[in-house]
Short mmCIF file of C-alpha atoms in Angstrom, two decimals:
data_model
loop_
_atom_site.label_atom_id
_atom_site.label_comp_id
_atom_site.label_asym_id
_atom_site.label_seq_id
_atom_site.Cartn_x
_atom_site.Cartn_y
_atom_site.Cartn_z
CA MET A 1 -0.11 0.03 0.36
CA THR A 2 1.71 3.26 -1.13
CA SER A 3 0.35 6.57 0.05
CA GLY A 4 0.48 10.36 -0.54
CA ILE A 5 -0.32 12.45 -3.17
CA ARG A 6 1.10 14.99 -5.46
CA PHE A 7 0.25 17.58 -8.69
CA ASP A 8 3.24 18.03 -10.02
CA ASN A 9 2.49 21.07 -12.77
CA VAL A 10 -0.92 18.74 -14.11
CA SER A 11 -3.45 20.53 -16.50
CA VAL A 12 -6.11 18.91 -18.17
CA ALA A 13 -8.11 21.04 -21.41
CA TYR A 14 -10.98 19.11 -22.89
CA GLY A 15 -11.60 21.26 -26.89
CA GLY A 16 -9.05 23.47 -25.78
CA ASN A 17 -10.89 24.23 -22.80
CA VAL A 18 -8.69 24.43 -19.87
CA VAL A 19 -10.90 22.81 -16.76
CA LEU A 20 -7.50 23.01 -14.93
CA ASP A 21 -4.75 24.94 -15.22
CA SER A 22 -1.47 24.19 -13.41
CA LEU A 23 -2.13 22.29 -10.51
CA ASP A 24 0.78 22.28 -7.68
CA LEU A 25 0.09 20.62 -4.52
CA THR A 26 0.64 17.47 -2.13
CA VAL A 27 -1.69 15.47 0.03
CA GLU A 28 0.98 13.94 2.79
CA PRO A 29 0.60 9.86 4.19
CA GLY A 30 -2.21 9.72 6.62
CA GLU A 31 -3.11 13.35 5.01
CA VAL A 32 -6.73 14.10 4.58
CA MET A 33 -7.61 17.44 1.38
CA ALA A 34 -10.08 18.49 1.51
CA LEU A 35 -10.52 20.28 -2.65
CA LEU A 36 -13.35 23.48 -1.96
CA GLY A 37 -13.70 25.36 -4.82
CA PRO A 38 -17.75 26.55 -6.04
CA SER A 39 -18.79 24.35 -9.74
CA GLY A 40 -16.24 24.41 -12.57
CA SER A 41 -13.57 24.99 -10.23
CA GLY A 42 -11.37 22.33 -10.86
CA LYS A 43 -11.76 19.91 -8.04
CA THR A 44 -13.77 16.88 -9.44
CA THR A 45 -11.23 17.03 -12.42
CA ALA A 46 -7.91 16.91 -10.19
CA LEU A 47 -9.23 14.10 -8.79
CA ARG A 48 -10.35 12.22 -11.73
CA ALA A 49 -7.41 12.76 -12.74
CA VAL A 50 -5.24 11.04 -9.51
CA ALA A 51 -8.34 8.00 -10.60
CA GLY A 52 -6.87 7.33 -14.08
CA PHE A 53 -9.87 8.82 -15.69
CA VAL A 54 -9.00 11.75 -17.19
CA ARG A 55 -5.13 12.07 -18.90
CA PRO A 56 -3.50 15.39 -18.51
CA ALA A 57 -2.50 17.00 -20.96
CA SER A 58 0.27 18.84 -19.52
CA GLY A 59 1.96 17.33 -16.06
CA ARG A 60 2.18 14.36 -13.57
CA VAL A 61 0.49 12.40 -11.09
CA PHE A 62 2.64 10.65 -8.20
CA ILE A 63 0.96 8.20 -5.86
CA GLY A 64 3.27 7.63 -3.09
CA GLY A 65 6.45 8.78 -4.78
CA ARG A 66 5.52 6.60 -7.92
CA ASP A 67 4.83 8.38 -11.38
CA VAL A 68 0.90 6.96 -12.16
CA THR A 69 0.05 9.44 -15.37
CA ALA A 70 -0.14 7.15 -17.32
CA LEU A 71 -1.13 3.80 -15.61
CA PRO A 72 -4.59 2.58 -15.82
CA PRO A 73 -6.78 3.05 -12.78
CA HIS A 74 -7.22 -0.94 -11.66
CA ARG A 75 -3.33 -0.30 -11.10
CA ARG A 76 -3.19 2.10 -9.17
CA GLY A 77 -4.01 1.50 -5.83
CA ILE A 78 -6.82 3.54 -5.15
CA GLY A 79 -10.17 3.52 -3.46
CA MET A 80 -12.94 6.32 -4.66
CA VAL A 81 -16.59 6.60 -3.13
CA VAL A 82 -18.71 9.12 -5.76
CA GLN A 83 -21.87 11.13 -5.15
CA ASN A 84 -24.37 8.21 -6.46
CA TYR A 85 -22.40 5.77 -4.86
CA ALA A 86 -22.75 3.62 -7.68
CA LEU A 87 -23.59 0.44 -5.79
CA PHE A 88 -24.54 -2.85 -8.64
CA PRO A 89 -28.48 -3.14 -7.18
CA HIS A 90 -28.41 -7.10 -8.74
CA MET A 91 -25.71 -7.71 -5.31
CA ARG A 92 -26.06 -7.82 -2.29
CA VAL A 93 -24.12 -5.76 0.09
CA GLU A 94 -21.59 -8.84 0.36
CA ASP A 95 -21.10 -9.30 -3.42
CA ASN A 96 -20.70 -5.40 -3.65
CA VAL A 97 -17.95 -5.07 -1.58
CA ALA A 98 -16.07 -8.53 -2.71
CA PHE A 99 -16.01 -6.62 -6.00
CA GLY A 100 -12.73 -4.69 -6.44
CA LEU A 101 -11.01 -7.72 -4.37
CA ARG A 102 -12.46 -10.00 -7.31
CA ALA A 103 -11.14 -7.63 -10.45
CA GLN A 104 -8.07 -7.31 -8.43
CA LYS A 105 -8.01 -11.30 -8.32
CA VAL A 106 -7.35 -11.58 -4.64
CA PRO A 107 -7.40 -15.17 -3.52
CA LYS A 108 -10.78 -16.87 -2.88
CA GLY A 109 -9.85 -17.60 0.47
CA GLU A 110 -8.87 -14.58 1.59
CA ILE A 111 -11.95 -12.44 -0.16
CA PRO A 112 -14.26 -13.63 3.24
CA ALA A 113 -12.17 -12.25 5.95
CA ARG A 114 -11.49 -8.88 3.53
CA VAL A 115 -15.18 -7.96 3.47
CA THR A 116 -16.58 -9.31 6.54
CA GLU A 117 -13.42 -6.47 8.54
CA ALA A 118 -14.23 -3.60 6.13
CA LEU A 119 -17.85 -3.98 7.07
CA GLU A 120 -17.33 -4.16 10.49
CA LEU A 121 -15.09 -1.17 10.14
CA THR A 122 -18.66 0.77 8.52
CA GLY A 123 -20.58 -0.41 11.12
CA MET A 124 -22.27 -2.68 8.23
CA ALA A 125 -21.50 -6.23 8.47
CA ALA A 126 -25.04 -6.73 10.27
CA TYR A 127 -26.16 -5.89 6.30
CA ALA A 128 -24.14 -8.31 3.87
CA ARG A 129 -27.05 -10.50 2.73
CA ARG A 130 -28.62 -7.58 1.85
CA HIS A 131 -29.87 -5.31 -1.90
CA PRO A 132 -28.78 -1.83 -2.17
CA ARG A 133 -32.57 -1.15 -2.04
CA GLU A 134 -33.24 -2.82 1.11
CA LEU A 135 -31.18 -0.27 2.69
CA SER A 136 -31.23 3.45 3.50
CA GLY A 137 -28.90 5.78 2.04
CA GLY A 138 -26.84 6.49 4.52
CA GLN A 139 -26.33 2.42 4.88
CA GLN A 140 -25.68 2.35 0.73
CA GLN A 141 -23.00 5.02 1.66
CA ARG A 142 -21.25 2.73 3.74
CA VAL A 143 -21.17 0.06 1.48
CA ALA A 144 -19.59 1.90 -0.89
CA ILE A 145 -16.87 3.15 1.46
CA ALA A 146 -16.88 -0.13 2.53
CA ARG A 147 -15.64 -1.69 -1.25
CA ALA A 148 -13.43 1.13 -1.27
CA LEU A 149 -11.81 -0.01 2.05
CA ALA A 150 -11.57 -3.87 1.06
CA ILE A 151 -8.91 -3.05 -1.57
CA ARG A 152 -6.75 -1.84 1.02
CA PRO A 153 -6.51 1.19 -0.43
CA GLY A 154 -2.96 3.43 0.24
CA VAL A 155 -5.14 6.91 -1.59
CA LEU A 156 -9.04 6.55 -0.99
CA LEU A 157 -10.95 9.59 -2.67
CA LEU A 158 -13.89 10.88 -2.06
CA ASP A 159 -16.04 12.75 -4.35
CA GLU A 160 -18.75 14.79 -2.74
CA PRO A 161 -19.89 11.87 -1.02
CA LEU A 162 -22.63 12.99 1.03
CA SER A 163 -24.07 15.46 -0.98
CA ALA A 164 -27.17 13.49 -1.72
CA LEU A 165 -27.84 13.06 2.32
CA ASP A 166 -30.13 14.64 3.82
CA ALA A 167 -28.71 17.47 6.99
CA GLN A 168 -29.26 15.03 9.26
CA LEU A 169 -27.33 12.13 7.59
CA ARG A 170 -25.01 13.76 6.26
CA SER A 171 -24.45 15.29 10.29
CA GLY A 172 -23.59 11.61 10.94
CA MET A 173 -21.32 10.56 8.02
CA LEU A 174 -19.20 13.53 8.91
CA ALA A 175 -18.69 11.56 11.98
CA GLU A 176 -18.13 8.38 10.40
CA LEU A 177 -15.31 9.84 8.16
CA ALA A 178 -13.23 10.71 11.52
CA ARG A 179 -13.70 7.54 12.66
CA LEU A 180 -13.46 5.82 10.52
CA HIS A 181 -9.79 8.69 9.18
CA ARG A 182 -8.68 8.11 12.75
CA GLU A 183 -8.87 4.44 12.65
CA LEU A 184 -7.07 4.55 9.36
CA PRO A 185 -4.30 7.06 9.52
CA ASP A 186 -1.96 5.48 7.27
CA VAL A 187 -3.89 6.60 3.77
CA SER A 188 -3.96 9.19 2.11
CA VAL A 189 -7.53 10.99 1.60
CA LEU A 190 -9.08 13.46 -1.48
CA TYR A 191 -12.10 14.93 -0.37
CA VAL A 192 -13.56 16.94 -3.38
CA THR A 193 -16.66 19.03 -1.79
CA HIS A 194 -18.49 22.10 -1.59
CA ASP A 195 -19.76 21.97 1.21
CA GLN A 196 -17.59 24.32 3.42
CA VAL A 197 -19.14 22.59 6.61
CA GLU A 198 -17.27 19.29 5.70
CA ALA A 199 -14.51 20.46 4.44
CA LEU A 200 -13.42 22.49 7.96
CA THR A 201 -14.90 19.27 9.47
CA LEU A 202 -13.16 16.28 7.84
CA ALA A 203 -9.75 18.69 6.11
CA ASP A 204 -5.80 18.55 7.83
CA ARG A 205 -6.01 21.34 5.05
CA ILE A 206 -7.70 22.59 2.33
CA ALA A 207 -7.04 23.51 -1.04
CA VAL A 208 -9.29 26.52 -2.38
CA MET A 209 -10.60 26.00 -5.80
CA ASP A 210 -11.60 28.23 -8.53
CA ARG A 211 -12.13 28.79 -11.95
CA ALA A 212 -9.55 26.00 -12.72
CA ARG A 213 -6.95 27.51 -10.60
CA LEU A 214 -5.42 26.68 -7.18
CA ARG A 215 -6.55 29.65 -4.70
CA ASP A 216 -5.19 28.93 -1.26
CA CYS A 217 -4.17 25.96 1.05
CA GLY A 218 -3.92 25.91 3.86
CA THR A 219 -5.58 24.17 7.57
CA PRO A 220 -8.81 25.19 8.18
CA GLN A 221 -8.15 27.36 11.06
CA GLU A 222 -5.67 29.07 8.85
CA LEU A 223 -7.78 29.23 5.74
CA TYR A 224 -10.98 30.13 7.76
CA ARG A 225 -9.53 33.20 11.04
CA ARG A 226 -6.66 34.67 8.36
CA PRO A 227 -8.08 33.99 4.92
CA ARG A 228 -5.42 35.58 2.22
CA THR A 229 -7.72 36.23 -0.23
CA GLU A 230 -11.22 37.91 -0.30
CA PHE A 231 -12.73 34.51 -2.22
CA THR A 232 -10.84 32.44 0.61
CA ALA A 233 -12.46 35.06 2.76
CA SER A 234 -16.16 34.64 1.19
CA PHE A 235 -15.95 30.80 0.45
CA VAL A 236 -14.40 29.27 3.62
CA GLY A 237 -17.47 30.93 6.14
CA ASN A 238 -18.89 33.93 6.24
CA ALA A 239 -17.03 37.19 6.05
CA ASN A 240 -17.98 40.71 6.35
CA LEU A 241 -15.91 42.10 3.36
CA LEU A 242 -15.18 46.09 3.66
CA PRO A 243 -13.78 48.63 1.48
CA VAL A 244 -11.15 51.05 2.79
CA THR A 245 -8.36 53.04 2.77
CA VAL A 246 -4.86 52.26 4.16
CA ALA A 247 -3.23 54.90 6.46
CA PRO A 248 -0.17 54.09 9.39
CA GLY A 249 -1.46 52.13 11.73
CA ALA A 250 -5.62 52.11 10.70
CA VAL A 251 -8.03 52.45 7.52
CA ARG A 252 -10.98 54.08 6.79
CA PHE A 253 -14.46 52.97 6.01
CA ALA A 254 -17.32 55.06 5.94
CA ASP A 255 -15.87 57.87 6.90
CA ARG A 256 -14.87 56.74 10.33
CA GLU A 257 -11.17 55.40 11.11
CA LEU A 258 -10.50 52.32 12.49
CA LYS A 259 -8.02 50.61 13.95
CA VAL A 260 -6.79 47.17 13.09
CA PRO A 261 -2.88 45.31 12.39
CA VAL A 262 -1.97 46.86 9.27
CA PRO A 263 0.80 44.59 7.38
CA ALA A 264 3.95 46.23 6.72
CA GLY A 265 3.78 45.89 2.96
CA ALA A 266 0.94 48.42 3.29
CA VAL A 267 0.74 51.85 1.05
CA PRO A 268 -0.90 54.16 3.12
CA GLY A 269 -3.88 55.76 0.90
CA ALA A 270 -4.37 52.60 -0.80
CA GLY A 271 -7.10 51.35 -1.64
CA ALA A 272 -8.08 47.28 0.27
CA THR A 273 -10.50 44.96 1.98
CA LEU A 274 -11.31 44.63 5.62
CA CYS A 275 -12.45 41.01 6.23
CA VAL A 276 -14.28 40.91 9.59
CA ARG A 277 -15.71 37.56 10.79
CA PRO A 278 -19.77 37.96 11.74
CA HIS A 279 -19.47 35.99 14.37
CA LEU A 280 -17.28 38.37 15.82
CA VAL A 281 -19.30 41.41 15.62
CA GLY A 282 -20.76 43.25 19.07
CA LEU A 283 -23.86 44.66 19.32
CA GLY A 284 -23.18 47.65 21.91
CA ASP A 285 -20.50 50.26 22.23
CA GLY A 286 -16.90 49.19 21.79
CA PRO A 287 -14.13 49.15 20.02
CA ASN A 288 -14.32 50.24 15.97
CA ALA A 289 -17.76 51.28 16.69
CA LEU A 290 -19.87 51.39 13.24
CA ARG A 291 -23.20 53.37 13.43
CA GLY A 292 -26.04 52.69 11.46
CA THR A 293 -29.61 51.97 10.70
CA LEU A 294 -30.60 48.05 10.79
CA ALA A 295 -31.88 47.49 7.81
CA GLU A 296 -33.12 43.05 7.88
CA VAL A 297 -33.04 40.47 11.32
CA GLN A 298 -32.77 36.86 10.45
CA TRP A 299 -33.49 34.90 12.73
CA ARG A 300 -31.51 31.41 12.68
CA GLY A 301 -32.24 29.41 15.93
CA ALA A 302 -29.76 29.37 18.32
CA THR A 303 -28.96 33.48 17.02
CA HIS A 304 -29.43 35.96 14.72
CA ARG A 305 -27.79 37.86 11.80
CA LEU A 306 -28.60 41.35 12.15
CA TYR A 307 -27.81 43.31 8.96
CA VAL A 308 -26.82 47.31 9.78
CA ASP A 309 -26.58 50.22 6.69
CA VAL A 310 -23.42 51.46 7.76
CA GLY A 311 -22.59 54.43 5.10
CA GLY A 312 -23.87 52.37 2.18
CA HIS A 313 -22.85 49.28 3.38
CA ARG A 314 -24.27 46.13 4.59
CA VAL A 315 -22.73 44.72 7.92
CA MET A 316 -23.70 41.28 9.76
CA ALA A 317 -23.13 40.22 12.71
CA ASP A 318 -24.39 37.02 13.59
CA LEU A 319 -25.16 37.00 17.84
CA ARG A 320 -26.38 34.07 20.50
CA GLU A 321 -29.99 34.28 20.47
CA LEU A 322 -31.83 38.02 21.27
CA ARG A 323 -34.83 38.12 23.62
CA ASP A 324 -35.82 41.41 22.07
CA PRO A 325 -34.03 42.12 18.90
CA PRO A 326 -34.42 45.90 18.11
CA ARG A 327 -36.54 46.82 15.29
CA LEU A 328 -35.39 47.31 11.56
CA GLY A 329 -34.99 50.74 11.15
CA ALA A 330 -33.42 51.62 14.48
CA GLU A 331 -30.15 53.22 15.09
CA VAL A 332 -27.58 50.03 16.54
CA THR A 333 -23.79 50.07 16.91
CA LEU A 334 -21.99 47.71 15.98
CA HIS A 335 -18.01 47.38 17.33
CA PHE A 336 -15.25 44.00 17.00
CA ALA A 337 -11.61 43.75 18.29
CA PRO A 338 -8.65 45.09 17.11
CA ASP A 339 -7.38 41.78 16.30
CA ASP A 340 -10.10 40.17 15.40
CA ALA A 341 -9.67 41.42 11.60
CA VAL A 342 -7.69 41.04 8.00
CA LEU A 343 -6.63 43.49 5.85
CA LEU A 344 -6.84 41.80 2.73
CA ALA A 345 -4.83 43.71 -0.76
CA ALA A 346 -3.29 43.16 -3.49
CA GLY A 347 0.32 41.79 -2.72
CA VAL A 348 0.00 41.76 0.92
CA THR A 349 -1.81 38.88 2.94
CA PRO A 350 -1.40 38.66 6.78
#
């Protein structure tokens, strides 16, 4: 079993249309890397290049240090789970799980034990004799994962694996995937998703994709707390992105000065963007006070989201459920701590 993935300047094009552009990315052995981005960003193409379903127009793909660019899928030592599960409806669960083992010509005497091992790992041993139609969506997903794990891959590819599940099942499967990762610490996982919660929950690192290119890469905490680009800030979590002008040790927004950390490379008088997460914005007086008019209130169960018009810009604040939220049109004051803001600008990173 070989682990780890490396994209070496990989590009993929269809009919002259570049769908993956010069991707350089390494997934370490035992690491969970999430490819996060909107539809058409190139994330699924990257996964399919690892699987061997698309051939790069240029660049090379490595698995476990071995160049697999020209190898067919069945010789790459990978397991793969897709969003529609792709189970054979006429086969029982145990036969679905055994399919890859038989394709790899594993000795017949070893197959039953390997199938049982994979089903026990995914909590599906009691359903071995059932057909897929007799299972729930979450159970079918577990069988698909068991089939991928039965071949003992060094690399596991997950392509939007939870997109067909409802919110409650998705939450449960996230916990199961996290458990599997703990029990299979040597398996490298490449996880394609457009869901930021899945990426933040499961991934050791997140690669943010947009328009066929890698835009950012880092740990979930790095990308959420200190994003380097506006795209990352807006796609990894919710963000207030405020247009500001740089001043010495501060910025100006809507005719007021805000005290925030200003990188050494920022040029006074230059335009920039200030990122402040909504849950770090408070209601009432405090540092960096922003006074404006309450335009909208959304109740979200545990929180209220307030939208406040400040100098023609909407500022979001996510607050613990308010017993008596302000009325629409009321003048309110928001505030945030200087260290909770990140200044984004061309050529300047936090």
